[in-house]
């Protein structure tokens, strides 16, 4: 049964449809306006909304991480929920068992996830496209069961999970816990966002994109394929881990069943909706996955899955580049209106 | 020794489930070169249709046949409507499509039939098979149906005109088109057949794991493991892989302490990763050479 079969040249069907025409960031003015809005927003809304926007930022970081992996290096992962879970548990265990300061848990969670991601990146090296999706899918499905393991139950709390104490605002600042956490998350998000854009603009970022566009050509130009692919996996996992840690602190609770395959689907969906390879889109995608289920649940309980699915199809068919395409359209419309 | 033989037998019985699922996965992989992540959910939905028909008083075998027909048509319709336009799209888009389908089917099934578990009847009964305590008549029937299905598929692909056309369309689409094969419809046919085989798998599995919208999550993973182990390009490999995975799972659970039911899914994960890394073509698959 070992017939050799020819297939279409690899270059004809790229794994990812990311356009490189426009830069992967927003313009300076737009960025500053968005930042200003984000800074003053909490002063005018209720605590619950502040919490939700915090969640948008946290998921935004996780989607951004996936975007670096997919938009940057062309690999994709359905297993981001697993790294999110590892980050969340790392933070929860450090805070509750080790009495570590919550802010310190973020870099630790990041490093732990980076190592996990880097190691998982090795088998992933030999897999491309659909096989990689399969392996990461298996990782996402298996993760909740791994977390429930009896051996580590003392640390993880088993099925019950762990309760995390919410941090107070430091230096006696007269703001609520929610608001403090919001500003804290915003600061972390900004740092990660700036670091990520710089990463993609750097030599390493260009090497990753070269791999994405044509692996063979990239290796011919001297790019160390295995190094950059595993590195991309590690970085993506690390950032996801930071998001997971933040998520654990914000929700004040970790349990195995919060990190199922559904979360992986949501993050993947966030990336597709936001536009693959467009970093600001990650946050548009995150807003989508935080707010849309609420609306869908409002219409009918249990309908959010179907709603997600239908919307995903609509995005695939009508705006395959997601929020980025909408942004470009809006920009060209705006310019047209300015001219006459 | 007796424990060993008994565990192998029990493993073959569960393996039949995975073999069925793997067969459906391989069918569609052959036709479209993609793994259908919604395969398990499609099978689950088919099983619910069969259950609903029986609730309405349709006799078992009529419900079985009707479900197969409905699943076959539904598979073709899904391909024509949703995935034909994506044929030339990048892999990412296709995976997104499968995920969307997964979410829709799971949610709609939950909406119609809700998430409580349901009993599903077995045509073979559940008394011990030939006096053995480990294998029930249902499990024996399951093994029988899987093997019969494999033989039927073998004859279909080997000796019928349309089976030959499907193989041609899958291996060399360009040349197949030149000799007058409608490759696009062959893909639709592949979807229909995969969907019908999935329905058989679902109906066979349901008496064992009980019917509910999330029943396929773990089984799909094991089905993937079986398909990967057997080589994604070979139906025979898929079935052998399914039985091997079932036996492996049982033996690991028996002989390695601490690996009980709670490690079922991680074992499948480890298996998939190891096979993909050590021998990506699987046991019976063939190498695909890429031209630059």
Coordinates of C-alpha atoms in Angstrom, one line a residue:
Chain A
X1 CA 0.0 0.0 0.0
X2 CA 2.9 2.3 -0.3
X3 CA 2.2 4.2 -3.4
X4 CA 3.9 7.6 -3.7
X5 CA 1.5 10.3 -4.5
X6 CA 2.1 13.8 -5.8
X7 CA 0.3 16.7 -4.3
X8 CA -0.1 20.3 -5.2
X9 CA 2.9 22.5 -4.5
X10 CA 2.9 23.7 -1.0
X11 CA 3.0 27.3 -2.0
X12 CA -0.3 27.2 -3.9
X13 CA -2.4 26.7 -0.8
X14 CA -1.1 28.7 2.2
X15 CA -2.2 27.6 5.6
X16 CA -3.2 31.1 6.6
X17 CA -4.7 33.9 4.7
X18 CA -2.9 36.9 6.2
X19 CA -2.4 40.0 4.1
X20 CA 0.8 41.8 4.6
X21 CA -0.2 44.8 2.7
X22 CA -1.2 47.0 5.6
X23 CA 0.8 47.2 8.8
X24 CA -0.2 45.0 11.7
X25 CA -1.0 47.9 14.0
X26 CA -3.2 51.0 14.3
X27 CA -2.0 54.5 13.4
X28 CA -0.6 56.6 16.2
X29 CA -3.5 59.0 16.6
X30 CA -6.1 56.2 16.7
X31 CA -4.0 54.4 19.3
X32 CA -3.8 57.4 21.6
X33 CA -7.5 58.1 21.3
X34 CA -8.3 54.4 22.2
X35 CA -5.9 54.6 25.1
X36 CA -7.5 57.8 26.4
X37 CA -10.9 56.3 26.2
X38 CA -9.7 53.2 28.0
X39 CA -8.2 55.3 30.8
X40 CA -11.2 57.4 31.7
X41 CA -13.9 54.8 30.9
X42 CA -14.0 53.3 34.4
X43 CA -14.9 56.6 36.0
X44 CA -18.3 56.6 34.3
X45 CA -19.6 53.0 34.4
X46 CA -20.7 50.5 37.0
X47 CA -18.4 48.0 38.6
X48 CA -19.9 45.1 36.6
X49 CA -19.1 46.7 33.3
X50 CA -15.6 47.4 34.5
X51 CA -15.2 43.7 35.3
X52 CA -16.5 42.8 31.8
X53 CA -14.1 45.1 30.1
X54 CA -11.3 43.7 32.2
X55 CA -12.3 40.2 30.9
X56 CA -12.2 41.6 27.3
X57 CA -8.6 42.8 27.9
X58 CA -7.7 39.4 29.4
X59 CA -9.2 37.4 26.5
X60 CA -7.7 40.0 24.2
X61 CA -4.2 39.1 25.5
X62 CA -4.9 35.4 24.9
X63 CA -6.3 36.0 21.4
X64 CA -3.2 38.2 20.7
X65 CA -1.0 35.3 21.7
X66 CA -2.8 33.0 19.3
X67 CA -2.5 35.7 16.7
X68 CA 1.3 35.8 17.1
X69 CA 1.4 32.1 16.6
X70 CA -1.0 32.0 13.6
X71 CA -0.6 35.4 12.0
X72 CA 3.1 35.4 12.8
X73 CA 4.4 31.9 12.1
X74 CA 1.5 30.3 10.3
X75 CA 1.0 27.5 12.7
X76 CA -2.3 27.2 14.4
X77 CA -3.5 25.8 17.7
X78 CA -6.9 24.7 19.0
X79 CA -5.2 24.1 22.3
X80 CA -4.8 27.6 23.7
X81 CA -7.2 26.8 26.5
X82 CA -4.7 24.3 27.9
X83 CA -2.0 27.0 28.3
X84 CA -4.6 29.4 29.6
X85 CA -5.4 26.8 32.2
X86 CA -1.8 26.2 33.2
X87 CA -1.3 29.9 33.7
X88 CA -4.4 30.3 35.7
X89 CA -3.5 27.3 38.0
X90 CA 0.1 28.5 38.3
X91 CA -1.2 31.9 39.6
X92 CA -3.8 30.4 41.8
X93 CA -1.5 27.8 43.4
X94 CA 1.2 30.5 44.0
X95 CA -1.2 32.9 45.6
X96 CA -3.1 30.4 47.7
X97 CA -0.4 27.9 48.7
X98 CA 2.8 30.0 48.3
X99 CA 1.5 33.4 49.5
X100 CA 3.2 35.0 46.5
X101 CA 2.2 38.6 45.6
X102 CA -0.4 38.4 42.7
X103 CA 1.6 40.7 40.5
X104 CA 4.6 38.4 40.8
X105 CA 2.6 35.4 39.7
X106 CA 2.2 36.8 36.2
X107 CA 5.8 36.5 35.1
X108 CA 6.1 33.2 36.8
X109 CA 3.0 31.9 35.0
X110 CA 4.3 33.3 31.8
X111 CA 7.7 31.5 32.2
X112 CA 6.0 28.2 33.1
X113 CA 3.7 28.3 30.1
X114 CA 6.6 29.4 27.9
X115 CA 8.5 26.2 28.9
X116 CA 5.4 24.0 28.4
X117 CA 4.7 25.6 25.0
X118 CA 8.3 25.4 23.9
X119 CA 8.3 21.6 24.8
X120 CA 5.0 21.1 23.1
X121 CA 6.4 22.9 20.1
X122 CA 8.9 20.1 19.5
X123 CA 6.4 17.4 18.5
X124 CA 4.5 20.2 16.8
X125 CA 7.5 20.9 14.6
X126 CA 6.9 17.6 12.8
X127 CA 3.3 18.4 12.2
X128 CA 1.8 20.9 9.9
X129 CA -1.6 22.2 9.1
X130 CA -4.3 19.8 9.9
X131 CA -2.1 17.5 12.0
X132 CA -1.1 20.3 14.3
X133 CA -4.7 21.3 14.7
X134 CA -5.4 17.6 15.7
X135 CA -2.6 17.4 18.3
X136 CA -3.5 20.7 19.9
X137 CA -7.2 19.7 19.8
X138 CA -6.3 16.6 21.8
X139 CA -4.3 18.8 24.2
X140 CA -7.4 21.0 24.8
X141 CA -9.7 18.1 25.3
X142 CA -7.4 16.2 27.7
X143 CA -6.4 19.2 29.9
X144 CA -9.5 19.3 32.2
X145 CA -8.9 15.7 33.0
X146 CA -5.2 16.2 33.7
X147 CA -6.2 19.0 36.2
X148 CA -8.5 16.7 38.0
X149 CA -5.8 14.1 38.6
X150 CA -5.8 12.7 42.1
X151 CA -2.0 12.9 42.5
X152 CA -2.0 16.7 42.4
X153 CA -5.3 17.2 44.0
X154 CA -3.7 18.6 47.1
X155 CA -2.4 21.5 45.0
X156 CA -5.2 22.0 42.5
X157 CA -8.2 21.3 44.7
X158 CA -9.4 18.6 42.2
X159 CA -12.9 19.0 40.8
X160 CA -13.7 21.8 43.2
X161 CA -10.9 24.0 42.1
X162 CA -9.3 26.8 44.1
X163 CA -10.7 30.2 45.3
X164 CA -8.3 33.1 44.7
X165 CA -8.5 36.2 46.9
X166 CA -9.0 39.4 45.0
X167 CA -6.2 42.0 45.5
X168 CA -6.9 45.4 47.1
X169 CA -5.7 48.6 45.6
X170 CA -2.2 49.4 46.8
X171 CA -0.9 52.5 48.6
X172 CA -4.4 53.0 50.1
X173 CA -5.7 54.4 46.8
X174 CA -9.4 55.2 47.1
X175 CA -10.7 53.0 44.3
X176 CA -12.6 49.8 44.2
X177 CA -11.0 46.4 43.8
X178 CA -12.6 46.0 40.3
X179 CA -11.3 49.4 39.2
X180 CA -7.8 48.7 40.5
X181 CA -7.7 45.3 38.7
X182 CA -8.9 47.0 35.6
X183 CA -6.0 49.5 35.6
X184 CA -3.6 46.7 36.5
X185 CA -4.8 44.6 33.6
X186 CA -4.7 47.6 31.2
X187 CA -1.1 48.2 32.1
X188 CA -0.2 44.6 31.5
X189 CA -2.1 44.5 28.3
X190 CA -0.3 47.6 27.0
X191 CA 3.1 46.2 27.9
X192 CA 2.3 42.9 26.1
X193 CA 0.8 44.7 23.1
X194 CA 3.8 47.0 22.6
X195 CA 6.2 44.0 23.1
X196 CA 4.3 42.0 20.6
X197 CA 4.2 44.6 17.9
X198 CA 7.9 45.1 18.4
X199 CA 8.5 41.4 18.2
X200 CA 6.7 41.1 14.9
X201 CA 8.7 44.0 13.5
X202 CA 12.0 42.6 14.6
X203 CA 14.3 40.2 12.9
X204 CA 12.7 37.3 14.7
X205 CA 9.2 38.5 13.6
X206 CA 10.3 38.7 10.0
X207 CA 11.8 35.3 10.2
X208 CA 8.5 33.9 11.5
X209 CA 6.5 35.6 8.8
X210 CA 9.0 34.2 6.2
X211 CA 8.2 30.7 7.5
X212 CA 4.5 31.4 7.4
X213 CA 4.6 32.5 3.7
X214 CA 7.0 29.9 2.4
X215 CA 8.8 27.5 4.6
X216 CA 11.2 26.1 2.1
X217 CA 12.1 29.6 0.8
X218 CA 12.7 30.7 4.3
X219 CA 15.0 27.9 5.2
X220 CA 16.9 28.5 1.9
X221 CA 17.5 32.1 3.1
X222 CA 19.0 30.7 6.3
X223 CA 16.1 31.0 8.8
X224 CA 16.3 28.3 11.4
X225 CA 12.9 26.8 10.9
X226 CA 12.7 24.6 14.0
X227 CA 14.0 27.2 16.3
X228 CA 11.6 29.9 15.2
X229 CA 8.6 27.6 15.1
X230 CA 9.1 26.3 18.6
X231 CA 10.0 29.8 19.8
X232 CA 6.7 31.1 18.3
X233 CA 4.9 28.3 20.1
X234 CA 6.6 29.1 23.4
X235 CA 6.0 32.8 23.2
X236 CA 2.4 32.3 22.3
X237 CA 1.9 29.9 25.2
X238 CA 3.8 32.2 27.6
X239 CA 1.6 35.2 26.8
X240 CA -1.5 33.0 27.0
X241 CA -0.3 31.9 30.5
X242 CA -0.1 35.5 31.6
X243 CA -3.6 36.0 30.4
X244 CA -4.7 32.9 32.3
X245 CA -3.1 34.1 35.5
X246 CA -4.8 37.5 35.1
X247 CA -8.1 35.6 34.4
X248 CA -7.7 33.6 37.6
X249 CA -7.2 36.8 39.7
X250 CA -10.1 38.6 38.1
X251 CA -12.6 35.7 38.3
X252 CA -11.2 34.7 41.8
X253 CA -11.7 31.1 41.0
X254 CA -10.1 28.3 39.0
X255 CA -11.7 24.9 38.2
X256 CA -10.9 22.3 35.6
X257 CA -14.2 22.7 33.8
X258 CA -13.6 26.5 33.2
X259 CA -10.9 25.5 30.7
X260 CA -12.6 23.1 28.4
X261 CA -12.4 22.9 24.6
X262 CA -15.2 25.5 24.5
X263 CA -12.6 28.1 25.7
X264 CA -10.2 27.0 22.9
X265 CA -13.0 27.5 20.4
X266 CA -13.8 30.9 21.8
X267 CA -10.2 32.1 21.5
X268 CA -9.9 30.7 18.0
X269 CA -13.2 32.4 17.1
X270 CA -11.8 35.7 18.6
X271 CA -8.8 35.5 16.3
X272 CA -10.8 34.8 13.2
X273 CA -13.3 37.6 14.0
X274 CA -10.6 40.0 14.8
X275 CA -8.6 39.3 11.6
X276 CA -5.7 36.9 11.5
X277 CA -2.4 38.7 11.8
X278 CA -3.8 42.0 12.8
X279 CA -3.0 42.6 16.5
X280 CA -5.5 45.3 17.4
X281 CA -8.2 43.0 16.0
X282 CA -7.5 40.6 18.9
X283 CA -9.3 43.0 21.2
X284 CA -12.2 43.4 18.8
X285 CA -12.4 39.6 18.7
X286 CA -12.2 39.4 22.5
X287 CA -15.0 41.9 22.9
X288 CA -17.0 39.7 20.5
X289 CA -16.5 36.5 22.5
X290 CA -17.3 38.3 25.8
X291 CA -20.4 40.2 24.8
X292 CA -22.0 38.1 22.1
X293 CA -22.8 35.0 24.2
X294 CA -24.6 37.3 26.7
X295 CA -26.8 38.6 23.8
X296 CA -27.4 35.1 22.5
X297 CA -28.3 33.7 26.0
X298 CA -30.7 36.6 26.3
X299 CA -32.6 35.4 23.2
X300 CA -32.6 31.7 24.2
X301 CA -30.7 29.7 26.8
X302 CA -28.2 27.3 25.3
X303 CA -28.3 29.0 22.0
X304 CA -25.0 30.7 22.2
X305 CA -23.2 27.8 20.5
X306 CA -25.4 27.9 17.5
X307 CA -25.1 31.7 17.4
X308 CA -21.3 31.5 17.6
X309 CA -21.3 29.0 14.8
X310 CA -23.6 30.9 12.5
X311 CA -21.6 34.1 13.0
X312 CA -18.4 32.3 12.4
X313 CA -19.7 31.1 9.0
X314 CA -20.9 34.6 8.2
X315 CA -17.4 36.0 9.0
X316 CA -15.7 33.3 6.9
X317 CA -17.9 34.0 3.9
X318 CA -18.4 37.8 4.0
X319 CA -15.4 39.2 5.8
X320 CA -12.6 36.6 5.7
X321 CA -10.1 39.1 7.1
X322 CA -12.4 39.9 10.1
X323 CA -12.4 43.2 11.9
X324 CA -9.3 44.3 9.9
X325 CA -11.3 44.2 6.7
X326 CA -14.0 46.3 8.3
X327 CA -11.4 48.8 9.6
X328 CA -9.8 49.1 6.1
X329 CA -13.3 49.6 4.6
X330 CA -14.2 52.3 7.1
X331 CA -10.9 54.0 6.5
X332 CA -11.3 54.2 2.7
X333 CA -14.9 55.4 3.2
X334 CA -13.7 58.1 5.6
X335 CA -11.1 59.2 3.1
X336 CA -13.6 59.3 0.3
X337 CA -15.9 61.5 2.3
X338 CA -13.0 63.9 3.1
X339 CA -12.0 64.5 -0.5
X340 CA -14.9 66.3 -2.1
Chain B
X1 CA -2.8 -14.8 32.0
X2 CA -6.6 -15.2 32.1
X3 CA -6.8 -11.6 33.2
X4 CA -4.7 -10.6 30.3
X5 CA -6.9 -12.4 27.7
X6 CA -10.0 -11.1 29.3
X7 CA -8.7 -7.5 29.2
X8 CA -7.7 -7.9 25.5
X9 CA -11.2 -9.2 24.7
X10 CA -12.8 -6.2 26.5
X11 CA -10.4 -3.9 24.7
X12 CA -11.4 -5.3 21.3
X13 CA -15.0 -4.7 22.3
X14 CA -14.4 -1.0 23.1
X15 CA -12.1 -0.8 20.1
X16 CA -15.0 -1.5 17.8
X17 CA -16.5 1.8 18.8
X18 CA -13.2 3.6 18.0
X19 CA -12.8 1.6 14.8
X20 CA -16.3 2.8 13.5
X21 CA -15.5 6.4 14.3
X22 CA -12.1 6.2 12.8
X23 CA -13.6 4.7 9.6
X24 CA -15.9 7.7 9.3
X25 CA -12.9 10.1 9.8
X26 CA -10.8 8.3 7.2
X27 CA -13.7 8.4 4.7
X28 CA -13.8 12.1 4.8
X29 CA -10.1 12.6 5.0
X30 CA -9.8 10.6 1.8
X31 CA -12.3 12.7 0.1
X32 CA -11.3 16.2 1.2
X33 CA -7.9 16.0 2.8
X34 CA -9.2 17.6 6.0
X35 CA -10.1 16.2 9.4
X36 CA -13.7 16.9 10.2
X37 CA -13.8 18.2 13.8
X38 CA -17.6 18.1 13.6
X39 CA -17.7 14.4 12.8
X40 CA -18.5 13.4 16.3
X41 CA -21.3 15.9 16.6
X42 CA -22.8 14.8 13.3
X43 CA -22.8 11.2 14.5
X44 CA -24.4 12.4 17.8
X45 CA -27.1 14.2 15.9
X46 CA -27.8 11.2 13.7
X47 CA -28.2 9.1 16.8
X48 CA -30.7 11.5 18.3
X49 CA -32.7 11.3 15.1
X50 CA -32.8 7.5 15.4
X51 CA -33.8 7.9 19.1
X52 CA -36.6 10.4 18.1
X53 CA -37.9 8.0 15.4
X54 CA -38.0 5.2 17.9
X55 CA -39.8 7.4 20.3
X56 CA -42.4 8.0 17.6
X57 CA -42.9 4.3 17.4
X58 CA -40.8 3.4 14.4
X59 CA -39.4 -0.2 14.8
X60 CA -35.6 -0.4 15.4
X61 CA -34.4 -1.5 12.0
X62 CA -36.6 0.9 10.1
X63 CA -35.4 3.7 12.3
X64 CA -31.8 2.5 11.7
X65 CA -32.2 2.6 7.9
X66 CA -34.1 5.9 7.9
X67 CA -31.4 7.5 10.0
X68 CA -28.7 6.3 7.6
X69 CA -30.6 7.7 4.7
X70 CA -31.2 11.0 6.4
X71 CA -27.6 11.3 7.5
X72 CA -26.4 10.5 4.0
X73 CA -28.5 13.2 2.5
X74 CA -27.6 15.7 5.3
X75 CA -23.9 15.0 4.8
X76 CA -24.3 15.9 1.1
X77 CA -26.4 18.9 1.8
X78 CA -23.8 20.3 4.4
X79 CA -21.0 19.8 1.9
X80 CA -22.9 21.5 -1.0
X81 CA -24.1 24.4 1.1
X82 CA -21.3 25.2 3.5
X83 CA -18.1 23.6 2.4
X84 CA -18.0 23.5 -1.4
X85 CA -17.4 27.3 -1.5
X86 CA -14.4 26.7 0.9
X87 CA -12.7 24.1 -1.3
X88 CA -9.9 26.4 -2.4
X89 CA -9.7 28.3 0.9
X90 CA -6.7 28.0 3.3
X91 CA -6.7 25.3 5.9
X92 CA -7.4 27.8 8.7
X93 CA -10.7 28.8 7.1
X94 CA -11.7 25.2 6.7
X95 CA -10.9 24.4 10.4
X96 CA -12.9 27.5 11.4
X97 CA -15.8 26.1 9.3
X98 CA -15.6 22.7 11.0
X99 CA -15.5 24.4 14.4
X100 CA -18.5 26.5 13.5
X101 CA -20.4 23.4 12.4
X102 CA -19.4 21.7 15.7
X103 CA -20.7 24.5 17.8
X104 CA -24.0 24.7 15.8
X105 CA -24.8 21.0 15.9
X106 CA -23.9 20.6 19.6
X107 CA -26.0 23.6 20.6
X108 CA -29.0 22.8 18.5
X109 CA -29.0 19.2 19.8
X110 CA -29.0 20.5 23.3
X111 CA -31.8 22.9 22.4
X112 CA -34.1 20.2 20.9
X113 CA -33.3 17.2 23.1
X114 CA -31.7 18.9 26.2
X115 CA -28.7 17.7 28.1
X116 CA -30.2 14.9 30.2
X117 CA -28.8 11.5 29.4
X118 CA -31.1 9.0 27.6
X119 CA -31.2 5.2 27.3
X120 CA -30.7 3.8 23.9
X121 CA -31.9 0.3 23.0
X122 CA -29.6 -2.3 21.5
X123 CA -30.8 -4.8 18.9
X124 CA -28.4 -7.4 20.2
X125 CA -29.4 -7.4 23.8
X126 CA -26.9 -7.2 26.6
X127 CA -26.7 -10.7 27.9
X128 CA -23.2 -12.3 28.2
X129 CA -21.8 -13.4 24.9
X130 CA -21.0 -17.2 24.7
X131 CA -20.9 -17.4 28.5
X132 CA -18.1 -14.7 28.7
X133 CA -18.5 -12.2 31.5
X134 CA -16.5 -9.5 29.8
X135 CA -18.1 -9.3 26.4
X136 CA -21.9 -8.8 26.0
X137 CA -23.9 -9.7 22.9
X138 CA -24.1 -6.0 22.1
X139 CA -20.3 -5.7 22.0
X140 CA -20.0 -8.8 20.0
X141 CA -22.6 -7.4 17.6
X142 CA -20.7 -4.2 17.4
X143 CA -17.5 -5.9 16.4
X144 CA -19.5 -7.9 13.8
X145 CA -21.0 -4.7 12.3
X146 CA -17.7 -2.9 12.2
X147 CA -16.1 -5.8 10.3
X148 CA -19.0 -6.2 8.0
X149 CA -18.9 -2.4 7.3
X150 CA -15.2 -2.7 6.5
X151 CA -15.8 -5.5 4.0
X152 CA -18.6 -3.7 2.4
X153 CA -16.4 -0.6 2.0
X154 CA -13.6 -2.7 0.6
X155 CA -16.0 -4.2 -2.1
X156 CA -17.4 -0.8 -2.8
X157 CA -14.0 0.8 -3.5
X158 CA -12.6 -2.2 -5.2
X159 CA -15.3 -3.5 -7.5
X160 CA -17.8 -0.7 -8.3
X161 CA -17.4 2.0 -10.9
X162 CA -18.3 4.8 -8.5
X163 CA -15.9 3.5 -5.9
X164 CA -13.1 3.6 -8.4
X165 CA -14.2 7.1 -9.5
X166 CA -14.0 8.2 -5.8
X167 CA -10.6 6.8 -5.4
X168 CA -9.4 8.5 -8.6
X169 CA -10.9 11.8 -7.5
X170 CA -9.1 11.6 -4.2
X171 CA -5.7 10.6 -5.5
X172 CA -5.3 12.7 -8.6
X173 CA -8.2 15.2 -9.0
X174 CA -6.8 16.8 -12.1
X175 CA -6.4 13.6 -14.1
X176 CA -9.7 12.3 -12.8
X177 CA -11.4 15.4 -14.1
X178 CA -9.8 14.9 -17.5
X179 CA -11.2 11.4 -17.8
X180 CA -14.7 12.7 -17.1
X181 CA -15.2 12.2 -13.4
X182 CA -17.2 14.8 -11.6
X183 CA -14.7 15.3 -8.8
X184 CA -16.8 17.9 -7.0
X185 CA -19.7 15.4 -6.6
X186 CA -17.3 12.7 -5.5
X187 CA -16.4 14.9 -2.5
X188 CA -20.1 15.4 -1.7
X189 CA -20.5 11.6 -1.9
X190 CA -17.6 11.2 0.5
X191 CA -19.3 13.5 3.0
X192 CA -22.5 11.6 2.7
X193 CA -20.9 8.3 3.3
X194 CA -18.8 9.5 6.2
X195 CA -22.0 11.0 7.7
X196 CA -23.8 7.7 7.3
X197 CA -20.9 5.7 8.8
X198 CA -20.8 8.1 11.6
X199 CA -24.5 7.5 12.2
X200 CA -23.8 3.7 12.4
X201 CA -21.0 4.4 14.9
X202 CA -23.3 6.7 17.0
X203 CA -26.2 4.2 17.1
X204 CA -23.8 1.4 18.1
X205 CA -22.1 3.4 20.8
X206 CA -25.2 5.0 22.3
X207 CA -26.3 1.9 24.3
X208 CA -22.9 1.8 25.9
X209 CA -22.2 5.4 26.7
X210 CA -25.8 6.7 26.9
X211 CA -27.2 9.4 24.6
X212 CA -26.5 13.1 25.3
X213 CA -25.1 16.0 23.3
X214 CA -21.6 15.7 24.6
X215 CA -21.3 11.9 24.3
X216 CA -18.9 12.1 21.4
X217 CA -16.2 14.4 22.7
X218 CA -14.0 11.7 24.2
X219 CA -14.9 9.1 21.5
X220 CA -14.0 11.5 18.7
X221 CA -10.6 12.0 20.3
X222 CA -10.1 8.2 20.4
X223 CA -11.4 7.9 16.9
X224 CA -8.8 10.4 15.8
X225 CA -6.1 8.5 17.7
X226 CA -7.2 5.3 16.0
X227 CA -7.3 6.9 12.6
X228 CA -3.8 8.4 13.1
X229 CA -2.4 5.1 14.4
X230 CA -3.8 3.2 11.4
X231 CA -2.7 5.9 9.0
X232 CA -5.2 8.5 7.9
X233 CA -5.3 7.2 4.3
X234 CA -6.3 3.6 4.9
X235 CA -9.8 2.3 5.9
X236 CA -8.3 -1.1 6.9
X237 CA -5.7 0.7 9.0
X238 CA -8.4 2.8 10.7
X239 CA -10.2 -0.4 11.8
X240 CA -7.0 -2.1 13.0
X241 CA -6.0 1.1 14.7
X242 CA -9.4 1.3 16.4
X243 CA -9.0 -2.2 17.9
X244 CA -5.4 -1.6 18.9
X245 CA -6.3 1.6 20.7
X246 CA -9.1 -0.1 22.5
X247 CA -6.8 -3.0 23.7
X248 CA -4.0 -0.6 24.5
X249 CA -6.4 1.6 26.6
X250 CA -7.6 -1.4 28.6
X251 CA -4.2 -2.9 29.2
X252 CA -2.7 0.4 30.3
X253 CA -5.6 0.8 32.7
X254 CA -5.1 -2.7 34.1
X255 CA -1.4 -3.0 34.5
X256 CA -0.1 0.5 35.2
X257 CA -1.2 1.6 38.6
X258 CA -2.8 5.0 39.0
X259 CA -4.1 5.1 35.4
X260 CA -7.8 4.6 35.9
X261 CA -10.7 6.2 34.2
X262 CA -9.5 9.6 35.0
X263 CA -6.6 9.4 32.5
X264 CA -8.5 8.1 29.5
X265 CA -8.3 11.3 27.5
X266 CA -4.6 12.1 28.3
X267 CA -3.8 8.6 27.1
X268 CA -5.4 9.4 23.7
X269 CA -3.5 12.7 23.6
X270 CA -0.2 10.9 24.3
X271 CA -0.9 8.3 21.7
X272 CA -1.7 10.9 19.0
X273 CA 1.4 12.9 19.7
X274 CA 3.7 9.9 19.8
X275 CA 2.4 8.4 16.6
X276 CA 2.5 11.7 14.8
X277 CA 6.1 12.2 15.9
X278 CA 7.4 8.7 15.5
X279 CA 5.6 7.5 12.4
X280 CA 3.4 10.3 10.9
X281 CA 2.1 8.0 8.2
X282 CA 0.7 5.5 10.7
X283 CA 0.7 1.7 10.4
X284 CA -0.9 1.4 7.0
X285 CA -0.8 4.9 5.4
X286 CA 1.3 5.9 2.5
X287 CA 3.7 8.7 2.2
X288 CA 2.7 11.8 0.5
X289 CA 5.6 13.4 -1.3
X290 CA 5.4 17.2 -1.7
X291 CA 6.8 18.8 -4.8
X292 CA 8.4 22.2 -4.4

